[in-house]
Tab-separated table of C-alpha atoms in Angstrom:
chain	number	residue	atom	x	y	z
A	202	MET	CA	-4.840	19.284	5.449
A	203	ARG	CA	-3.284	16.937	6.792
A	204	ALA	CA	-5.747	13.749	6.408
A	205	VAL	CA	-6.192	10.243	7.791
A	206	PHE	CA	-7.965	8.026	5.499
A	207	MET	CA	-10.606	4.746	7.022
A	208	GLY	CA	-12.029	2.478	4.740
A	209	THR	CA	-11.373	-0.934	3.814
A	210	PRO	CA	-13.413	-2.431	0.305
A	211	GLU	CA	-12.972	-1.444	-3.119
A	212	ILE	CA	-15.338	1.407	-3.365
A	213	ALA	CA	-13.124	2.985	-0.436
A	214	ALA	CA	-9.612	2.497	-2.258
A	215	GLU	CA	-10.987	3.629	-5.803
A	216	VAL	CA	-11.985	7.137	-3.130
A	217	LEU	CA	-8.387	6.964	-1.739
A	218	LYS	CA	-7.003	7.022	-4.777
A	219	SER	CA	-8.697	9.654	-6.492
A	220	LEU	CA	-7.396	11.576	-3.655
A	221	LEU	CA	-3.848	11.011	-4.225
A	222	LEU	CA	-4.279	11.770	-7.333
A	223	SER	CA	-5.750	15.092	-7.572
A	224	SER	CA	-5.512	16.153	-3.887
A	225	LYS	CA	-3.016	19.093	-2.255
A	226	HIS	CA	-4.114	17.437	0.664
A	227	GLU	CA	-1.758	14.709	2.576
A	228	ILE	CA	-2.525	11.613	3.513
A	229	ILE	CA	-0.750	10.859	6.022
A	230	ALA	CA	-2.221	7.485	7.415
A	231	VAL	CA	-4.914	4.906	6.312
A	232	VAL	CA	-6.755	2.826	9.381
A	233	THR	CA	-8.440	0.274	7.582
A	234	GLN	CA	-9.514	-3.687	8.788
A	235	PRO	CA	-7.033	-6.167	9.745
A	236	ASP	CA	-6.353	-8.726	7.251
A	237	ARG	CA	-8.736	-11.559	6.839
A	238	PRO	CA	-8.625	-14.998	5.846
A	239	LYS	CA	-10.496	-14.875	2.636
A	240	GLY	CA	-10.919	-18.246	0.289
A	241	ARG	CA	-11.107	-21.855	0.294
A	242	GLY	CA	-7.007	-22.032	1.486
A	243	LYS	CA	-8.470	-19.528	4.547
A	244	LEU	CA	-5.145	-17.274	3.585
A	245	LEU	CA	-4.772	-14.126	5.648
A	246	THR	CA	-5.831	-10.998	2.764
A	247	LYS	CA	-4.692	-7.553	2.483
A	248	SER	CA	-7.801	-4.890	2.018
A	249	PRO	CA	-7.942	-3.190	-1.309
A	250	VAL	CA	-7.342	0.067	0.657
A	251	LYS	CA	-4.443	-1.418	2.664
A	252	LEU	CA	-2.637	-2.346	-0.733
A	253	LEU	CA	-3.268	0.827	-1.969
A	254	ALA	CA	-1.493	2.296	0.993
A	255	GLU	CA	1.350	0.527	0.317
A	256	GLU	CA	1.402	0.938	-2.985
A	257	TYR	CA	1.496	4.574	-2.063
A	258	GLY	CA	4.170	4.288	-0.010
A	259	ILE	CA	1.264	5.508	3.515
A	260	SER	CA	1.576	4.498	7.023
A	261	VAL	CA	-1.440	1.843	7.115
A	262	LEU	CA	-3.396	1.380	11.245
A	263	GLN	CA	-5.373	-2.016	11.266
A	264	PRO	CA	-6.984	-2.006	15.048
A	265	GLU	CA	-9.541	-4.779	15.752
A	266	LYS	CA	-11.163	-1.802	17.267
A	267	VAL	CA	-10.856	1.473	16.390
A	268	LYS	CA	-12.173	3.064	19.726
A	269	SER	CA	-9.284	1.232	21.827
A	270	PRO	CA	-7.519	3.574	23.856
A	271	ASP	CA	-4.101	1.957	21.422
A	272	ALA	CA	-5.716	3.339	18.985
A	273	VAL	CA	-6.942	6.736	19.865
A	274	ALA	CA	-3.568	6.994	21.262
A	275	GLN	CA	-2.172	6.565	17.612
A	276	LEU	CA	-4.629	8.830	16.131
A	277	LYS	CA	-3.861	11.646	18.411
A	278	GLN	CA	-0.347	11.272	17.498
A	279	LEU	CA	-0.652	11.476	13.844
A	280	ALA	CA	-2.429	14.941	14.876
A	281	PRO	CA	-4.412	14.589	11.943
A	282	ASP	CA	-5.991	17.558	9.770
A	283	ILE	CA	-9.436	16.040	8.852
A	284	ILE	CA	-10.369	12.513	8.808
A	285	LEU	CA	-11.746	10.790	5.968
A	286	VAL	CA	-13.775	8.080	5.861
A	287	ALA	CA	-15.680	5.607	3.300
A	288	ALA	CA	-16.814	2.191	3.868
A	289	PHE	CA	-14.067	1.129	6.791
A	290	GLY	CA	-16.666	-1.185	9.039
A	291	GLN	CA	-16.669	0.671	12.300
A	292	ILE	CA	-17.917	3.232	14.236
A	293	LEU	CA	-16.159	6.148	14.903
A	294	SER	CA	-16.082	7.256	19.086
A	295	LYS	CA	-17.110	10.913	20.172
A	296	GLU	CA	-13.205	11.541	21.291
A	297	ILE	CA	-12.371	10.041	17.164
A	298	LEU	CA	-15.023	12.624	16.004
A	299	GLU	CA	-13.933	15.447	18.259
A	300	LEU	CA	-10.125	15.105	17.763
A	301	PRO	CA	-9.707	16.906	14.204
A	302	LYS	CA	-9.789	20.334	13.596
A	303	TYR	CA	-12.563	19.971	10.897
A	304	GLY	CA	-13.916	16.978	11.620
A	305	CYS	CA	-14.680	13.549	9.998
A	306	LEU	CA	-16.476	13.877	6.835
A	307	ASN	CA	-17.702	10.345	5.872
A	308	VAL	CA	-18.625	9.050	1.569
A	309	HIS	CA	-21.987	7.313	2.316
A	310	ALA	CA	-23.281	5.420	-1.409
A	311	SER	CA	-26.718	6.856	-1.201
A	312	LEU	CA	-28.844	9.676	-1.360
A	313	LEU	CA	-29.418	10.361	2.988
A	314	PRO	CA	-31.318	9.551	4.418
A	315	GLU	CA	-32.277	6.942	2.489
A	316	TYR	CA	-30.383	3.473	2.728
A	317	ARG	CA	-28.315	4.242	5.873
A	318	GLY	CA	-26.169	1.302	6.599
A	319	ALA	CA	-24.027	-1.052	5.148
A	320	ALA	CA	-24.993	-2.057	1.837
A	321	PRO	CA	-27.167	0.785	0.551
A	322	ILE	CA	-26.002	0.229	-3.493
A	323	GLN	CA	-27.443	-3.050	-3.486
A	324	TRP	CA	-30.613	-2.291	-2.510
A	325	ALA	CA	-31.336	0.127	-4.081
A	326	ILE	CA	-31.157	-1.709	-7.259
A	327	ILE	CA	-33.148	-4.718	-5.212
A	328	ASP	CA	-36.302	-1.886	-4.044
A	329	GLY	CA	-36.649	-0.897	-7.863
A	330	LYS	CA	-35.279	2.843	-7.269
A	331	GLU	CA	-34.672	5.330	-10.551
A	332	LYS	CA	-31.817	6.674	-8.918
A	333	THR	CA	-29.456	6.967	-6.344
A	334	GLY	CA	-26.059	8.808	-5.406
A	335	VAL	CA	-23.248	9.427	-3.013
A	336	THR	CA	-23.783	11.886	-0.030
A	337	ILE	CA	-20.642	13.817	1.783
A	338	MET	CA	-21.923	14.117	5.373
A	339	ARG	CA	-20.285	15.410	8.566
A	340	MET	CA	-20.124	12.280	11.002
A	341	ASP	CA	-22.013	12.198	14.264
A	342	GLU	CA	-22.152	9.288	16.753
A	343	GLY	CA	-25.162	7.882	14.911
A	344	LEU	CA	-25.466	5.326	11.959
A	345	ASP	CA	-24.940	7.356	8.961
A	346	THR	CA	-26.974	10.431	10.726
A	347	GLY	CA	-24.569	13.383	10.565
A	348	ASP	CA	-25.260	16.836	8.608
A	349	MET	CA	-24.730	16.497	4.736
A	350	ILE	CA	-22.520	19.194	3.276
A	351	CYS	CA	-22.706	17.598	-0.563
A	352	ARG	CA	-24.917	15.562	-2.540
A	353	GLU	CA	-24.672	13.539	-6.410
A	354	GLU	CA	-27.242	12.171	-7.789
A	355	ILE	CA	-26.602	8.734	-10.343
A	356	GLU	CA	-29.162	7.151	-12.039
A	357	ILE	CA	-30.169	3.684	-12.304
A	358	THR	CA	-30.279	2.272	-15.585
A	359	ALA	CA	-31.972	-0.668	-17.178
A	360	GLY	CA	-29.876	-3.985	-16.585
A	361	GLU	CA	-27.550	-2.201	-13.814
A	362	THR	CA	-26.161	-4.423	-11.720
A	363	GLY	CA	-24.738	-4.182	-7.872
A	364	GLY	CA	-21.089	-4.400	-9.592
A	365	SER	CA	-21.834	-1.304	-12.350
A	366	LEU	CA	-23.674	0.621	-9.737
A	367	HIS	CA	-20.525	0.189	-7.295
A	368	ASP	CA	-17.971	1.536	-10.359
A	369	LYS	CA	-20.355	4.848	-11.108
A	370	LEU	CA	-20.754	5.475	-7.296
A	371	ALA	CA	-17.407	4.815	-6.582
A	372	ALA	CA	-15.693	7.004	-9.627
A	373	ALA	CA	-18.434	10.058	-7.986
A	374	GLY	CA	-16.995	9.572	-4.499
A	375	GLY	CA	-13.485	10.543	-4.632
A	376	PRO	CA	-14.222	14.372	-6.485
A	377	LEU	CA	-17.372	15.100	-4.607
A	378	LEU	CA	-15.430	14.343	-1.406
A	379	LEU	CA	-12.781	16.491	-2.560
A	380	SER	CA	-15.219	19.350	-2.829
A	381	ALA	CA	-16.312	19.010	0.921
A	382	MET	CA	-12.712	19.182	1.818
A	383	GLU	CA	-12.025	22.203	-0.166
A	384	GLN	CA	-15.355	24.036	1.461
A	385	VAL	CA	-14.841	22.965	5.016
A	386	GLU	CA	-11.178	24.376	5.184
A	387	ALA	CA	-12.833	27.409	3.499
A	388	GLY	CA	-15.056	27.579	6.083
A	389	THR	CA	-17.980	27.893	2.453
A	390	ALA	CA	-19.256	24.346	4.101
A	391	VAL	CA	-23.258	24.179	4.197
A	392	TYR	CA	-24.082	21.357	7.167
A	393	GLU	CA	-27.564	20.038	6.138
A	394	PRO	CA	-29.092	18.261	8.654
A	395	GLN	CA	-30.934	15.161	7.684
A	396	LYS	CA	-34.576	13.826	7.535
A	397	HIS	CA	-34.527	11.083	10.325
A	398	GLU	CA	-37.889	10.840	9.816
A	399	ALA	CA	-37.575	9.937	5.866
A	400	SER	CA	-34.708	7.003	6.534
A	401	THR	CA	-34.994	3.873	5.546
A	402	TYR	CA	-31.857	1.575	6.637
A	403	ALA	CA	-29.940	-1.015	3.911
A	404	LYS	CA	-29.134	-4.523	6.114
A	405	MET	CA	-26.368	-6.381	5.961
A	406	LEU	CA	-26.063	-8.695	2.650
A	407	ARG	CA	-25.439	-12.651	3.833
A	408	LYS	CA	-24.854	-14.843	1.488
A	409	GLU	CA	-28.347	-16.131	1.557
A	410	MET	CA	-30.111	-14.011	1.096
A	411	GLY	CA	-29.528	-14.876	-2.651
A	412	LYS	CA	-31.807	-17.902	-2.795
A	413	LEU	CA	-34.332	-17.398	-4.609
A	414	ASP	CA	-38.163	-17.977	-3.410
A	415	PHE	CA	-40.005	-18.874	-6.694
A	416	THR	CA	-43.390	-17.421	-4.654
A	417	TYR	CA	-42.071	-13.664	-5.078
A	418	SER	CA	-43.002	-11.379	-8.082
A	419	ALA	CA	-40.437	-12.591	-11.640
A	420	GLU	CA	-39.976	-8.493	-11.359
A	421	TYR	CA	-38.780	-8.807	-7.979
A	422	LEU	CA	-36.409	-11.939	-8.641
A	423	GLU	CA	-35.242	-10.197	-11.641
A	424	ARG	CA	-34.035	-7.041	-9.211
A	425	LEU	CA	-32.384	-9.157	-6.943
A	426	ILE	CA	-30.429	-10.825	-9.550
A	427	ARG	CA	-29.066	-7.902	-10.266
A	428	GLY	CA	-28.626	-6.447	-6.470
A	429	LEU	CA	-26.616	-9.524	-5.876
A	430	ASN	CA	-24.350	-9.735	-9.052
A	431	PRO	CA	-21.309	-9.854	-8.105
A	432	TRP	CA	-21.461	-10.892	-4.692
A	433	PRO	CA	-23.056	-12.882	-3.160
A	434	SER	CA	-25.341	-14.296	-5.839
A	435	ALA	CA	-28.851	-15.222	-6.710
A	436	TYR	CA	-29.143	-19.086	-6.749
A	437	THR	CA	-31.218	-21.970	-6.897
A	438	TYR	CA	-31.086	-25.467	-6.339
A	439	TRP	CA	-30.901	-28.592	-9.565
A	440	GLN	CA	-30.037	-31.611	-9.247
A	441	GLY	CA	-29.742	-31.401	-5.685
A	442	LYS	CA	-27.064	-28.920	-6.264
A	443	THR	CA	-26.261	-24.857	-6.921
A	444	LEU	CA	-27.539	-23.519	-9.634
A	445	LYS	CA	-26.704	-19.234	-9.463
A	446	PHE	CA	-28.276	-16.843	-11.868
A	447	TRP	CA	-26.380	-14.015	-13.736
A	448	SER	CA	-28.715	-12.329	-15.488
A	449	ALA	CA	-32.429	-12.376	-16.130
A	450	SER	CA	-35.951	-10.941	-17.798
A	451	VAL	CA	-39.914	-10.911	-16.753
A	452	SER	CA	-42.417	-12.316	-19.257
A	453	TYR	CA	-46.376	-12.092	-18.736
A	454	ASP	CA	-47.147	-14.901	-21.130
A	455	LYS	CA	-49.884	-17.500	-19.885
A	456	PHE	CA	-49.082	-20.445	-19.144
A	457	GLU	CA	-50.802	-23.501	-17.387
A	458	ALA	CA	-51.108	-23.445	-13.430
A	459	CYS	CA	-48.105	-24.816	-12.298
A	460	PRO	CA	-46.329	-24.825	-8.678
A	461	CYS	CA	-43.786	-21.753	-8.565
A	462	GLY	CA	-40.202	-22.306	-9.657
A	463	THR	CA	-41.288	-24.805	-12.666
A	464	LEU	CA	-39.392	-24.862	-15.666
A	465	VAL	CA	-42.846	-24.021	-17.801
A	466	SER	CA	-40.673	-23.394	-21.652
A	467	VAL	CA	-37.154	-23.693	-22.572
A	468	LYS	CA	-36.892	-21.106	-25.954
A	469	ASP	CA	-34.970	-18.311	-27.209
A	470	GLY	CA	-32.457	-19.386	-25.170
A	471	MET	CA	-33.565	-19.251	-22.008
A	472	LEU	CA	-35.452	-20.986	-19.398
A	473	TRP	CA	-38.859	-19.622	-18.617
A	474	ILE	CA	-39.450	-20.288	-15.141
A	475	MET	CA	-42.849	-19.977	-12.790
A	476	THR	CA	-43.298	-17.228	-10.444
A	477	GLY	CA	-45.901	-15.948	-7.795
A	478	ASN	CA	-46.041	-13.202	-10.813
A	479	GLY	CA	-44.940	-13.318	-14.156
A	480	ILE	CA	-42.022	-15.964	-15.644
A	481	LEU	CA	-38.722	-15.264	-14.930
A	482	ARG	CA	-35.932	-15.907	-18.111
A	483	ILE	CA	-32.903	-16.942	-17.291
A	484	ARG	CA	-30.396	-15.101	-19.741
A	485	GLU	CA	-26.812	-16.746	-17.947
A	486	LEU	CA	-26.014	-19.180	-15.515
A	487	GLN	CA	-23.369	-20.876	-13.674
A	488	PRO	CA	-23.585	-24.486	-12.748
A	489	ASP	CA	-22.056	-26.025	-9.530
A	490	GLY	CA	-18.104	-26.258	-10.352
A	491	LYS	CA	-19.084	-24.876	-13.627
A	492	ARG	CA	-18.260	-21.491	-15.332
A	493	ARG	CA	-20.277	-18.382	-16.192
A	494	MET	CA	-22.575	-18.648	-19.290
A	495	THR	CA	-25.271	-17.777	-21.398
A	496	THR	CA	-28.348	-20.228	-21.117
A	497	GLU	CA	-27.361	-21.050	-24.834
A	498	GLU	CA	-24.646	-22.547	-24.132
A	499	PHE	CA	-25.843	-24.958	-20.857
A	500	LEU	CA	-28.673	-25.919	-22.705
A	501	ARG	CA	-26.085	-28.020	-25.010
A	502	GLY	CA	-24.826	-29.587	-22.561
A	503	TYR	CA	-27.656	-29.845	-20.236
A	504	PRO	CA	-31.133	-30.499	-22.859
A	505	LEU	CA	-33.906	-29.639	-19.600
A	506	VAL	CA	-37.222	-30.514	-20.033
A	507	PRO	CA	-40.432	-28.339	-19.684
A	508	GLY	CA	-42.000	-29.822	-16.289
A	509	LEU	CA	-38.914	-30.043	-13.516
A	510	VAL	CA	-39.223	-27.838	-10.425
A	511	PHE	CA	-35.790	-25.832	-9.532
A	512	GLY	CA	-34.955	-24.924	-5.566
A	513	THR	CA	-34.699	-28.642	-4.549
């Protein structure tokens, strides 16, 4: 089949790379988001999908709005048999959905109908799920509401971060999409409607989500730290500056009552912080303007004592 691939971030690039290395199908063009300013210098930066497409000599389209008449005209001219979508970042119009002979297939990083939306990987960790996965669906006009073709479950292990789970799901997405393509082409695909009443939504991540509210339980905050690692990262304030937390654990040791956010102990190479339920023990952190380090390393330069309150 002649396929157009639509995607933008690293997970989409991993799916595309899998197709390029393992598929008999031809990727005739890639559609990705326009180059965006990034970093302190605000330099225009190409998406991971664009970089990969250029490496393989594939034509790249970057419309501001894929539903625009010009973009639709370009797609019609390409006349793809199928359109493949993975974390593209734009909604496709009915006109585009109906354009290819075999429809549009989407790679979604959750076990639909759970976690429709922009950030399914991170929210599965934050919410304490024991498993998640990848779903391949035939797209319709809704947000991740199309009929499912196949799914693969992935275990969320202890200590799983947003980054490590991303890599597992990215590795699973390409082979699963290829399997779905073969089923669709052969006419053997079974399209399973989603149970919309069971759906949940994974809202987009924002940097401010990472600000830790120590009135929440230690268990929730530990999952939040893992889920937001590596982006946007969890943080608090100490001496008026940002202090990022990268790794933590939970304790239910008893301490005298004190305000949430209070450092109640410094032992075993960790900061022990009071929360709304339990103690959050910080194992790895990053002071503002410094590198990431273990708490033990940090304490050599900053010998903190119990009683200080984080968050200001």
